[in-house]
């Protein structure tokens, strides 16, 4: 997946200073307030909104927590002091208000402190808390009171001030810090706490003379030790801190707590939650970790170990509940790890210590396959820590056991003709492999393995770096394995010296069973693997992890890696974030630096990280990268004209061999390989220029594809060559390319009907057909040269072949060699040159290779018949390029065009969607070809009807009108916009474009006519966006510009965007009147007030409204423009309505109300029955009345009154919206005739219409309310007319 271009860490570094400044400025007023006396006092309650804002200022620092370090000594003590001040201050006696918007200050402070802990870690933050023991009583009393409130004993239901988990977490953490006091707790306890009664806790026996402070702290910690939240962690720290104090151990607190924990683990008491046992286990792990390097826990090691083993192996319900929790399993592994380390340090602490160590290691190896990632991580860390403490020979045994586990479920199969078997990892457990890779990484990180034992481990890490499996849904499940491998290589680079690593030798290919040893240094091999992974891995975190490991490897071991400094600069941490950039830029630059990186990248691109990727887009990028990588490497190897093209040759051979080995079902890989072959050939074509071929001809060449020699029986063949004559490798590459393409196309033609995803095959085959067309032309030239360079002579039964060097003047085909492709725009002269080349090739009997053309033609029809929307464009380009290779002798090219034309015109109602779309695309591309004529045309007796441009235009109009298919109409206009036919035959397509601009077809999908309008707008803009504007195009402009203005102002955003571009093209031609008008217009957002105001003001511009050229058309343009504008002002989005109406109001304020009014009147006159424009027109008139613009005009509104009445009397169904709009306009007219119409609607059958009419009557005359119009009759209507003042 591509990472964003603008990385989060970069953004954070840019805005960190602003975030810190904002927090520093806001924190003081947030915590304190000024009293009437001028002193500062802490606030009791603060806004939740303000608290959330401050928390959100800290959250971004999780990307780079160290940025907070210089400021922690200011922020954390300030928050801690404010918390202490809050706890000391007496509660307010006044009733609290807005309790849903406010929270206690203590909760807000603890939320902020918890956020600091989450971002920077609790161990760092707690160091900034005050360690004065005088705070013990305050904090302890506060949390005890909070606990009582939590139990409902003293919480105020009105204020809701019971403590939340953040408050308990922070206070428990602070108490654990205060218990580090270096003097006995008995001396800290207050006198009034000495007589505290020891609470009864099941399983806990209180020692005698326990200090009161301890009696208060332990129950509190035990209470929250079973919590499901973060306070459990703080409670564990507090309880461990109490138990491990020297004075508490002497009293027996440690022993009592350990016995309580063990008894609780095996207790049969039901109803205990899993979190209860997690808390107990975390306490045991904590005291064991704290007792390392001491003998404090030696007496309990055997018992704790036995209990943990019983839990793992037991089937009791309690044990099953514990094992069901991943956190509990992780904690138990931590306990076993610490016990084992203590046993290794003190072997006499338990009997049979060796057996206990072996049992623990065996259990940890089994836990590496745990379904939970934290458990696997804990097991791998535990193994590395234990191995570090073991003797060297035992440490090697642990590493060997890990390596042996990698062989589980690994298959060795024969693939691709390899003599040795290849490793198949499809059946291994990816979770177990993740754990094994993590284990090896941690072993290396702690340098637990001797350097001499590293080769198999490094080979295993290399294998993990390319590990990949796919789930049944197709998603990757090997990313974590590769991530662990990156960590392992990074750790190796840090922990081992260059001298140790230089002596190591690794396998050449980790997938080959028992493969040969690579002679390169281990560091170079690892660097190459990291370069490949950093450039090509699909996962962004793996690319970045590999880049970081590579930087560490080269930085720690300088002057060892080939082009080390350059490769680090290329494979930069930020450069590999975006996958497409990593593949197309980073990989190519790395491949140029050394053969090591080139071969590694090429092999990987041909694997699952490239053309075998499950995503088609990734395969396209990989194929493109292969073509560019091969060409770049080839061009760096070519220093002089005689150098070989071995790199290109080898690459095509590799791809060809892989294509041969594919089964028909492997469509995705075949798609990628054919694209790769096409990319190699396409990039080779860039260098196989006419000039290069001519220079090679001067030095002489041989071409192996000329003769299939037919030597008579008994004849003796003699070949005479010049010693100065050598083989042309460029010609050889042309031969190889043709051979590989033919082999690929043969397989495709054979299995076409059995392929699963024909769209993928159609795309790849289209690409390779496009790429091979220049090769076919070069093949013609080389074959002509070879025919001239070889002289046959018979002497008796001897056939003698001699060679000589013909001159370039003898090569007639070379003169016309040109490689136009419809991938780019082809002008008329280039197309003519291509046709001339084929005509000359026919005359000299060197037409394009017959076998290849016979393979291409049926395949091309299969591709074009698919009409797949994603393949249409590339398929049509391939078809057009092939047409240029067909000579017209025997009317072959004309027959092909007629067949294209027939298939484009053939439709069946209700048949396949988009039928003939590919042929339409192809016909538009070869449209100019039908108009090309040459004096050397073949004599056909003038009886054959060659296709003409008129025939193609007729087909386009036939498809346009028949069945009115929206997709086909959009396709025709889309092709037209980019075709030369639009400029050479403008008059034939103007009406088509106009119909497209008028297409407002709607169905269940919505406004599908917008698809046609968009393409029509593009085509219209292309007419006057061309280099010239003749009379025909000027007439087209007059017909279409008003419709384009309508598109530029209508409610659909995507249509307006294209309309803006088309209008800008028109404005560009009149910059002589208003300079830079088009650039100003294009800078506007199409949903802004400025944009709509600009369009309105166009009606007053000199060249549009007053210019003699367009004076007769301006009125019609204004009407069409307003038809689109009113849809934005009435039925667009809320922001669009606001912007368009604001622009309309400002335009009327300028004194142009009459222009708008006249356009609206013309719309009502010409389109009264179309709700799409009639209703928005009425709404626009109502808006102008509401704002008083129409009242300011010195005009009679009789026409408007008449038109609105007609709008109400339309035939057919009259919608409610139309009637409501008419009512608004009648209210704006406010004359007797209009009021008459309003009173007639007060008894309408629809309540909405009745209410609207009554509301307007009340607003205008203050009458109509107080009557139940749902039950009213004619008498009520008569009374209303009298009240209004109308004649009865």
PDB file of N, CA and C in Angstrom, residues 155 188 265 281 409 445 467 718 795 826 848 852 889 968 1002 1056 1180:
ATOM      1  N   UNK A 155     -21.059   9.229  46.822  1.00  0.00           N
ATOM      2  CA  UNK A 155     -21.057  10.030  45.605  1.00  0.00           C
ATOM      3  C   UNK A 155     -22.265  10.919  45.555  1.00  0.00           C
ATOM      4  N   UNK A 188       6.302   6.450  58.850  1.00  0.00           N
ATOM      5  CA  UNK A 188       5.538   7.396  58.029  1.00  0.00           C
ATOM      6  C   UNK A 188       4.076   7.416  58.447  1.00  0.00           C
ATOM      7  N   UNK A 265      -4.717 -18.377  42.806  1.00  0.00           N
ATOM      8  CA  UNK A 265      -4.640 -18.980  41.477  1.00  0.00           C
ATOM      9  C   UNK A 265      -5.325 -20.339  41.428  1.00  0.00           C
ATOM     10  N   UNK A 281      -1.237 -12.773  38.277  1.00  0.00           N
ATOM     11  CA  UNK A 281      -0.058 -13.189  37.515  1.00  0.00           C
ATOM     12  C   UNK A 281       0.891 -12.019  37.269  1.00  0.00           C
ATOM     13  N   UNK A 409       6.521 -28.682   8.134  1.00  0.00           N
ATOM     14  CA  UNK A 409       5.549 -28.489   7.043  1.00  0.00           C
ATOM     15  C   UNK A 409       6.157 -27.836   5.805  1.00  0.00           C
ATOM     16  N   UNK A 445      19.954  -9.733  18.731  1.00  0.00           N
ATOM     17  CA  UNK A 445      19.968  -8.432  19.409  1.00  0.00           C
ATOM     18  C   UNK A 445      20.733  -8.507  20.733  1.00  0.00           C
ATOM     19  N   UNK A 467       9.258 -14.011   2.769  1.00  0.00           N
ATOM     20  CA  UNK A 467       8.126 -14.881   3.096  1.00  0.00           C
ATOM     21  C   UNK A 467       6.816 -14.193   2.734  1.00  0.00           C
ATOM     22  N   UNK A 718      28.661 -24.098 -49.487  1.00  0.00           N
ATOM     23  CA  UNK A 718      29.855 -23.391 -49.043  1.00  0.00           C
ATOM     24  C   UNK A 718      29.485 -21.948 -48.711  1.00  0.00           C
ATOM     25  N   UNK A 795      27.717 -23.746 -58.715  1.00  0.00           N
ATOM     26  CA  UNK A 795      28.807 -24.280 -59.547  1.00  0.00           C
ATOM     27  C   UNK A 795      28.705 -25.800 -59.480  1.00  0.00           C
ATOM     28  N   UNK A 826      -0.552  11.157 -33.546  1.00  0.00           N
ATOM     29  CA  UNK A 826       0.095  10.976 -34.844  1.00  0.00           C
ATOM     30  C   UNK A 826      -0.456  12.015 -35.816  1.00  0.00           C
ATOM     31  N   UNK A 848       5.764  -7.235 -43.315  1.00  0.00           N
ATOM     32  CA  UNK A 848       5.915  -7.709 -41.925  1.00  0.00           C
ATOM     33  C   UNK A 848       5.709  -9.208 -41.821  1.00  0.00           C
ATOM     34  N   UNK A 852       3.740 -13.814 -37.583  1.00  0.00           N
ATOM     35  CA  UNK A 852       3.342 -12.929 -36.483  1.00  0.00           C
ATOM     36  C   UNK A 852       2.010 -12.256 -36.784  1.00  0.00           C
ATOM     37  N   UNK A 889      -2.567  -4.149 -50.703  1.00  0.00           N
ATOM     38  CA  UNK A 889      -2.672  -5.005 -51.872  1.00  0.00           C
ATOM     39  C   UNK A 889      -3.715  -6.084 -51.558  1.00  0.00           C
ATOM     40  N   UNK A 968     -22.676   4.370 -25.289  1.00  0.00           N
ATOM     41  CA  UNK A 968     -22.147   4.481 -26.649  1.00  0.00           C
ATOM     42  C   UNK A 968     -22.023   5.951 -27.052  1.00  0.00           C
ATOM     43  N   UNK A1002     -32.566  10.626 -17.521  1.00  0.00           N
ATOM     44  CA  UNK A1002     -32.485  10.123 -16.147  1.00  0.00           C
ATOM     45  C   UNK A1002     -33.138   8.754 -16.078  1.00  0.00           C
ATOM     46  N   UNK A1056     -19.832  20.966 -14.405  1.00  0.00           N
ATOM     47  CA  UNK A1056     -19.355  22.359 -14.334  1.00  0.00           C
ATOM     48  C   UNK A1056     -17.854  22.443 -14.534  1.00  0.00           C
ATOM     49  N   UNK A1180     -36.375  31.046  -9.180  1.00  0.00           N
ATOM     50  CA  UNK A1180     -35.471  32.181  -9.357  1.00  0.00           C
ATOM     51  C   UNK A1180     -36.247  33.497  -9.397  1.00  0.00           C
TER      52      UNK A1180
END
